[in-house]
Coordinates of C-alpha atoms and ligand atoms in Angstrom, one line a residue:
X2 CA 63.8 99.9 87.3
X3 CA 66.7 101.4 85.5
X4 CA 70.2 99.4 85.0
X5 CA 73.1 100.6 83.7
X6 CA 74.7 99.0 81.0
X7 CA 78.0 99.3 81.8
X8 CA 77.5 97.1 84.8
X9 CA 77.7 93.9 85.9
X10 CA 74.1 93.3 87.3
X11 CA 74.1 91.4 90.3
X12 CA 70.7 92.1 91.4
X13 CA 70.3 91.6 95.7
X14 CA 67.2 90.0 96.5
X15 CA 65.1 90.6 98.8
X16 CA 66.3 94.5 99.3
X17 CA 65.8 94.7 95.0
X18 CA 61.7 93.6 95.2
X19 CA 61.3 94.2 98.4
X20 CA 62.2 98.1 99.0
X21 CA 59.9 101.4 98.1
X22 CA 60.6 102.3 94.8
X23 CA 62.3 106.2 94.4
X24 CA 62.7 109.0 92.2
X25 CA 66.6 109.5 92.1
X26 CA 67.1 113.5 92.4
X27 CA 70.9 112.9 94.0
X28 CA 73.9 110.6 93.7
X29 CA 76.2 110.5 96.4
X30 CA 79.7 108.4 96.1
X31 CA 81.2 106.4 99.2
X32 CA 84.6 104.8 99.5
X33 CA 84.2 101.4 101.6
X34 CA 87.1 100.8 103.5
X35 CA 88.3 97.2 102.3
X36 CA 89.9 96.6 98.3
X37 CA 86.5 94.7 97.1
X38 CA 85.6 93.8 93.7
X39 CA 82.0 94.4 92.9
X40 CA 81.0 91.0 93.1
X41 CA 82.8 90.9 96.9
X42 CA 80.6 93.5 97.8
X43 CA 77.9 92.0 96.0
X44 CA 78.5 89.4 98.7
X45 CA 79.0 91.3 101.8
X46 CA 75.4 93.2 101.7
X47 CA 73.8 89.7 100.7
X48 CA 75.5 87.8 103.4
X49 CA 76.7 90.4 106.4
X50 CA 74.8 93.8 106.1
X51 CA 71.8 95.8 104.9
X52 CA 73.2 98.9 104.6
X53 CA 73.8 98.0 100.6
X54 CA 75.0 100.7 97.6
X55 CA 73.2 100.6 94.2
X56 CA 76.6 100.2 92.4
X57 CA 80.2 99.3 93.4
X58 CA 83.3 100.2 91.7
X59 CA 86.3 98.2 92.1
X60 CA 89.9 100.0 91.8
X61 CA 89.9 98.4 88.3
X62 CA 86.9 100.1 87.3
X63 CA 84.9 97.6 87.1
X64 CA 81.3 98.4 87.7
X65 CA 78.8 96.6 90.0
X66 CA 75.1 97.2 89.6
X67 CA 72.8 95.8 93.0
X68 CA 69.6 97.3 92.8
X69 CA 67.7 99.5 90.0
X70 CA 68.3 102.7 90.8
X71 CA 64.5 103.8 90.8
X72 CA 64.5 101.2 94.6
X73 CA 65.3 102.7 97.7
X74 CA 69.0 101.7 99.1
X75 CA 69.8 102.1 102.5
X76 CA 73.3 103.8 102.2
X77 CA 72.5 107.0 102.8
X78 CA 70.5 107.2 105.7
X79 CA 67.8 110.0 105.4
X80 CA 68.8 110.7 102.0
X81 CA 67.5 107.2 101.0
X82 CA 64.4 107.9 100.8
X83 CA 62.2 110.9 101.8
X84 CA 59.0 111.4 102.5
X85 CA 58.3 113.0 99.2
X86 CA 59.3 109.9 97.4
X87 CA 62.6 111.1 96.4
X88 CA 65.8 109.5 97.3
X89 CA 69.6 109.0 96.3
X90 CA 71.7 106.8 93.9
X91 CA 74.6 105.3 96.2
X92 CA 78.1 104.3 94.5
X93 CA 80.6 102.6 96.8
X94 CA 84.2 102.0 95.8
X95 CA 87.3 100.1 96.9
X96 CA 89.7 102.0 99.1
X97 CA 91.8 100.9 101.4
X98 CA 90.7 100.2 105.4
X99 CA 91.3 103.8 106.3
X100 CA 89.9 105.3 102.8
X101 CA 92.5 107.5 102.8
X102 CA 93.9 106.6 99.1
X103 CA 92.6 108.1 96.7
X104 CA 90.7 106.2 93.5
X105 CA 92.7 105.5 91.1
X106 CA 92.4 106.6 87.1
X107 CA 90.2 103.8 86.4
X108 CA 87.9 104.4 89.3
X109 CA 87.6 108.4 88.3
X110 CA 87.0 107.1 84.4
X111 CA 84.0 104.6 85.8
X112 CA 82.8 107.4 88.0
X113 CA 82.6 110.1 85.2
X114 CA 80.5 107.6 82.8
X115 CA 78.4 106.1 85.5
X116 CA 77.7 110.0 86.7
X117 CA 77.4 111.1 82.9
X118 CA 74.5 108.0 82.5
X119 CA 72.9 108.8 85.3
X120 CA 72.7 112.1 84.6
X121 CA 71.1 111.4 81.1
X122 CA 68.9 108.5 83.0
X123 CA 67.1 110.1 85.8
X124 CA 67.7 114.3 84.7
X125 CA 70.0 114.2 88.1
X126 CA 72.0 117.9 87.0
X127 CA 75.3 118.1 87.3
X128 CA 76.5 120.0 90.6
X129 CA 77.3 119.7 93.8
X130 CA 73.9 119.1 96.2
X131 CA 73.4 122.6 97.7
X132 CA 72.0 121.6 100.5
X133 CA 70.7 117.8 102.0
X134 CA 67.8 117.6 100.0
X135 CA 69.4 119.5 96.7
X136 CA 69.4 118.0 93.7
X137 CA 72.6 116.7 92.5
X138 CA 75.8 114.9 93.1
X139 CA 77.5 114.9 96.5
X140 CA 79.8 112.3 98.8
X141 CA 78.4 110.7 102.1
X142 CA 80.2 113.1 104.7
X143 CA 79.1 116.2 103.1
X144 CA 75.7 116.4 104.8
X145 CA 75.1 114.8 108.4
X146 CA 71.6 113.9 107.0
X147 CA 73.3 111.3 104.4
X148 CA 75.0 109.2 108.0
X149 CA 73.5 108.0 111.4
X150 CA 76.4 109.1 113.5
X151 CA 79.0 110.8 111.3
X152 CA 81.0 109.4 108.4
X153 CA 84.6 110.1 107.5
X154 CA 83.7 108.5 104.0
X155 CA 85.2 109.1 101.9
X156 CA 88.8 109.9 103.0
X157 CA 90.0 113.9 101.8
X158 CA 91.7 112.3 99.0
X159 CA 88.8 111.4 97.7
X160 CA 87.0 114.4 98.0
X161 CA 89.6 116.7 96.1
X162 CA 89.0 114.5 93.4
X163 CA 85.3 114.4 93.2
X164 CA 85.8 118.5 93.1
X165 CA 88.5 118.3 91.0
X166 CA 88.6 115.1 88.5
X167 CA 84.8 113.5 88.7
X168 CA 82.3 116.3 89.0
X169 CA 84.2 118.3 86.0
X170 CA 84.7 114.9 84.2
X171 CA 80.7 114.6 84.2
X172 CA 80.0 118.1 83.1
X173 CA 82.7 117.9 79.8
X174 CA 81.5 114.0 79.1
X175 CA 77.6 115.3 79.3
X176 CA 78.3 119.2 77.6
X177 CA 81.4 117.5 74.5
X178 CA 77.4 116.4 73.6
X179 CA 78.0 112.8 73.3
X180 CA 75.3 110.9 72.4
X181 CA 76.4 107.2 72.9
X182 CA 75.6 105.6 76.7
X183 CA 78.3 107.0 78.7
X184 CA 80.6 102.9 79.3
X185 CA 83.6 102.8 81.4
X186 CA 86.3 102.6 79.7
X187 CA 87.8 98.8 79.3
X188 CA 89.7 97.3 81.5
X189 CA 93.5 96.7 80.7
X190 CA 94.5 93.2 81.4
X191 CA 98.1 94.1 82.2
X192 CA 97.3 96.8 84.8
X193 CA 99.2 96.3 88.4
X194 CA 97.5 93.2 90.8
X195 CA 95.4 95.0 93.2
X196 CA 95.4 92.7 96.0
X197 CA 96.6 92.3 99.6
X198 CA 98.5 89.8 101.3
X199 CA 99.0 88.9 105.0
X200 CA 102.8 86.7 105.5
X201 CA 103.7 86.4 109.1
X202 CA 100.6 88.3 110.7
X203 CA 101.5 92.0 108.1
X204 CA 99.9 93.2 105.2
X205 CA 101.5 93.5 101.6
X206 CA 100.2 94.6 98.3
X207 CA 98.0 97.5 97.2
X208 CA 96.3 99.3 99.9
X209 CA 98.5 98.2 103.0
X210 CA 99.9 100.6 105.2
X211 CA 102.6 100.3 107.7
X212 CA 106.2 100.3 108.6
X213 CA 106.8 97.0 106.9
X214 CA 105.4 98.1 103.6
X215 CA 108.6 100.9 104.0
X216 CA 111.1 98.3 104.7
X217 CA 109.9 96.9 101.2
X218 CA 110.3 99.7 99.5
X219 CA 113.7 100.7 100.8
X220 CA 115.4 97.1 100.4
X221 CA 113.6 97.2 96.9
X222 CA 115.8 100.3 96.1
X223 CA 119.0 98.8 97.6
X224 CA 118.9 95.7 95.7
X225 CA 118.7 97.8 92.4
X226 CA 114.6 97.8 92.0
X227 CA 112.9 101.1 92.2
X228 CA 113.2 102.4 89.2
X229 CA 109.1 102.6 89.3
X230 CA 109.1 105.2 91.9
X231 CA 108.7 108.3 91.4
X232 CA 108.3 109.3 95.2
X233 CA 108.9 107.3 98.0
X234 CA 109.2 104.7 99.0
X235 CA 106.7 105.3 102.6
X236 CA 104.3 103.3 104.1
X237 CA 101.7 102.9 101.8
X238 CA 101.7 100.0 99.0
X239 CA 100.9 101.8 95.7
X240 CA 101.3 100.7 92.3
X241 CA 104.7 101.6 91.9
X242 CA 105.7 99.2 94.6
X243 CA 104.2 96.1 92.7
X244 CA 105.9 97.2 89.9
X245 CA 108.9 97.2 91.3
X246 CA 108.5 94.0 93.2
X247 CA 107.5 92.1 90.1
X248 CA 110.8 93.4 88.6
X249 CA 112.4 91.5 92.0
X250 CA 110.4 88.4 91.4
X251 CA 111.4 88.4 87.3
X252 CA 115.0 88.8 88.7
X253 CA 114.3 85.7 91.0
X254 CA 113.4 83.6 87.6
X255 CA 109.5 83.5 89.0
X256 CA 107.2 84.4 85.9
X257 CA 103.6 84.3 85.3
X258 CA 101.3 84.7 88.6
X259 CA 104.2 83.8 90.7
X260 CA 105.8 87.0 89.3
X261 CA 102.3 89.5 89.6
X262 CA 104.0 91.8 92.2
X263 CA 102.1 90.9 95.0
X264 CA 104.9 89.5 97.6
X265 CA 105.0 86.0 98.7
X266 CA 107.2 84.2 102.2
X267 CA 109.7 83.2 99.8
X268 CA 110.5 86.2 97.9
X269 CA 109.6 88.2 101.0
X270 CA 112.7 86.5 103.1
X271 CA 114.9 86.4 100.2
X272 CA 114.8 90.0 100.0
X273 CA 114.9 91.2 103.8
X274 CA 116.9 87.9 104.9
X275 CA 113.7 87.4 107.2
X276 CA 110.3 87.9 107.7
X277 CA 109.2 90.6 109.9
X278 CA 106.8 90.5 112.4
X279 CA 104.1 92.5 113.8
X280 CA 105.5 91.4 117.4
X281 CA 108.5 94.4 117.8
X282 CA 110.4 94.5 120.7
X283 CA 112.8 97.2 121.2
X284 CA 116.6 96.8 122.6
X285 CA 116.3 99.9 124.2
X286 CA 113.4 98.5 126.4
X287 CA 114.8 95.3 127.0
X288 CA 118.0 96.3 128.4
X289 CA 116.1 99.2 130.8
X290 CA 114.4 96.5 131.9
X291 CA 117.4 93.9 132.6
X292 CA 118.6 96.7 135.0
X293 CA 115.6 97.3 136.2
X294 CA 113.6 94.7 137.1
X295 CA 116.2 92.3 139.0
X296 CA 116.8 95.0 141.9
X297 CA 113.2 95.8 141.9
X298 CA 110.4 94.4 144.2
X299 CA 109.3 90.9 143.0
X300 CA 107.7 90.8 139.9
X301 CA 108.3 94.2 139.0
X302 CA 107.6 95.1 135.4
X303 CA 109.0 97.1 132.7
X304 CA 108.5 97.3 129.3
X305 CA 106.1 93.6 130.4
X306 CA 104.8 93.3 127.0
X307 CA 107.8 93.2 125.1
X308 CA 110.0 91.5 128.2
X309 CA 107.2 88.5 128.0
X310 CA 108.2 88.3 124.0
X311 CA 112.1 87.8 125.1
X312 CA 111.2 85.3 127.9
X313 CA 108.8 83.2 126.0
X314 CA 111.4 83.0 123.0
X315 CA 113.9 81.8 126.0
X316 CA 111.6 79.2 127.0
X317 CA 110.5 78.4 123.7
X318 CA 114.6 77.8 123.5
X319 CA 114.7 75.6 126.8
X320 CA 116.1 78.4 128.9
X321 CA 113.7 79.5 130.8
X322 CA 110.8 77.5 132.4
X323 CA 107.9 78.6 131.3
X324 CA 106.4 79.9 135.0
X325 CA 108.6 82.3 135.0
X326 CA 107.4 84.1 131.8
X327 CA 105.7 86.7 133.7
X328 CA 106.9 90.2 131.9
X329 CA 109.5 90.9 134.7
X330 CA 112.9 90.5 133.5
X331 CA 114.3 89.5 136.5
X332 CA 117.1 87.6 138.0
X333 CA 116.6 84.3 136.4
X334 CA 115.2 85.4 133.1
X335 CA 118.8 87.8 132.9
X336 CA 120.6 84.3 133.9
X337 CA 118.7 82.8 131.2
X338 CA 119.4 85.3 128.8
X339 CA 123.5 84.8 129.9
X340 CA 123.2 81.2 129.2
X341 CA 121.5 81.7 125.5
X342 CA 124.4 84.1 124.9
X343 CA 126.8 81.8 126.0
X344 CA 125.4 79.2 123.3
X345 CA 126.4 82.0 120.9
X346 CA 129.9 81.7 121.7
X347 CA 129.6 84.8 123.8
X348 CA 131.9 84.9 127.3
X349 CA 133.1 87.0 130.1
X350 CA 130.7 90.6 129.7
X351 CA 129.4 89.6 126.4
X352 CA 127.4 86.7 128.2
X353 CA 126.3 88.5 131.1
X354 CA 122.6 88.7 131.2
X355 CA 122.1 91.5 129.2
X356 CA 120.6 91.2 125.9
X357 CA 122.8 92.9 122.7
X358 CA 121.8 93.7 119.6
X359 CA 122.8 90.5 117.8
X360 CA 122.1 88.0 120.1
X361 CA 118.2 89.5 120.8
X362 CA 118.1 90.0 116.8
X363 CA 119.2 86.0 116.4
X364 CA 116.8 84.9 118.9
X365 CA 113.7 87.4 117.5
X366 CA 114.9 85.2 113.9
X367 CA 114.7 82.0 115.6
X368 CA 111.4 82.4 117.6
X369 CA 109.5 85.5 115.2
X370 CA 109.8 88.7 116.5
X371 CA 111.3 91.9 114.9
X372 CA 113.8 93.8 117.0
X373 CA 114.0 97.4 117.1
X374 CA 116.8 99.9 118.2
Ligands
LIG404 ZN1 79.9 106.0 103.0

């Protein structure tokens, strides 16, 4: 029953008395597709899944310890436990929902001094596993034996570094002779929040991915606060785009947790005049279906997703009665639309039916939808 010291020991009962003890001959990293802390994954195998790790690493580097490392987890499918008795250490670590960012320098430091201890604990050598039963160190889709079904854990990104960064981390910490346990390093108080955010229905902070996360970024630059990129900015929330939207925030007079980087509704509209929305509807569509859809049979739809966006904002407006928000833009949801222009101060052409750029962008920031070219 081995524990390493530079964990947090949260021990998960019944899986910790309960399961076959092991001889750990392999260790074999995973990258769980959410930004957990140790003690959140701590929670999710106690309350939502058996498949638990021995150890989580957060993308602080803080360390996580489950189960003793000489009891079966059930991680790694047949590389859990075999019928000879020996079995793999499993080491999850926060990524973000598609594992496709890499770990960051605290996460490569905890992994080097967990991998060093565990290579003094248990004699595991330091290489990678040859073949599914080898001993040594591998990640959970380099054999189909370690997944029932095929894993993409952990993302490529990931993998370059074990090769590159943890593996040869492991062999200098275990061959510089050190003779101290192998500790993570400590944690820095002041590093960037790692957290996400959801305002109006999108993801912001470290980890999130998307089109909004770019609109950030480039309205971060314009207003004179991206002097923390070095690349970028693109669609995925790094470090650098906290630090850059706490600079925003310190400029706004916030300070303290108010100020961490993470985005909040406030500062959020503030900077884009708005908030976006995950509901998009593009002009383009709109007006192919305004002249469309009238001259077609009854009901005819074009573009009926986005059409039904337009039409409910109408009747949400009192333009439209709501039967007719059926995703055709037909005649009387175009002499809707003429009447909401026309309470614009739009006349003659400009109030004719079919929607513009500003008046569909003023009613997508009245109602909460984003508008697209
Ligand atoms: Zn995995």
């Amino acid at each position: 029953m081995a524990w390493y010291p530079g964990a947090e020991k949260m021990e998960l009962q019944p899986e910790s008395d309960a399961q076959p003890a092991i001889v750990p001959t392999q260790v074999i990293f995973h990258s769980i597709a959410a930004p957990w802390t140790p003690r959140r994954m701590y929670e999710y195998w106690r309350d939502s899944t058996n498949l638990e790790s021995h150890f989580g690493v957060g993308y602080d580097g803080a360390v996580g310890q489950f189960i003793g490392t000489q009891t079966r987890a059930d991680a790694n499918y047949r590389a859990n436990r075999r019928a000879d008795g020996t079995g793999a250490v499993s080491v999850e670590s926060a990524s973000n929902d598609q594992h496709t960012d890499p770990w960051t320098d605290a996460q490569v430091a905890a992994l080097v001094a967990l991998g060093a201890w565990l290579h003094r604990q248990h004699g595991i050598p330091v290489r990678v596993c040859r073949s599914t039963d080898d001993p040594g160190f591998g990640y959970h889709r380099l054999f189909p034996d370690w997944s029932d079904g095929g894993t993409a854990c952990p993302g490529d990104a990931r993998v370059r570094q074990f090769q590159n960064l943890v593996l040869p981390g492991i062999a200098a910490f275990v061959s510089g002779g050190g003779t101290g346990t192998p500790l993570p390093p400590p944690r820095s108080d002041d590093a960037p929040a790692r957290y996400r955010v959801t305002v109006n229905g999108l993801e912001y902070g470290y980890g999130a991915h998307g089109p909004q996360v770019r609109e950030v970024g480039e309205a971060l630059v314009a207003s004179g606060h991206g002097s923390h990129y070095t690349a970028g900015p693109d669609e995925d929330w790094r470090d650098a785009d906290t630090l850059n939207y706490q600079d925003y925030q310190h400029s706004l007079g916030y300070t303290g947790s108010a100020a961490d980087g993470v985005p909040g509704e406030e500062s959020l509209r503030r900077l884009l005049g708005r908030l976006p929305s995950p509901r998009r509807v593009s002009l383009a569509h709109v007006v192919a279906a305004a002249r469309t859809d009238p001259g077609a049979e009854q009901g005819h739809q074009t573009y009926g997703g986005e059409v039904r966006i337009v039409e409910q904002a109408l009747a949400d407006e009192g333009y439209l009665e709501q039967r007719w928000v059926d995703g055709s833009l037909g005649t009387r949801t175009v002499q809707a639309y003429a009447a909401f222009q026309r309470s614009l101060g739009y006349a003659g052409t400009d109030a004719n039916g079919i929607p513009g750029q500003r008046s569909l962008r003023e009613l997508g920031r009245r109602r909460g939808f984003d508008v697209t070219d």
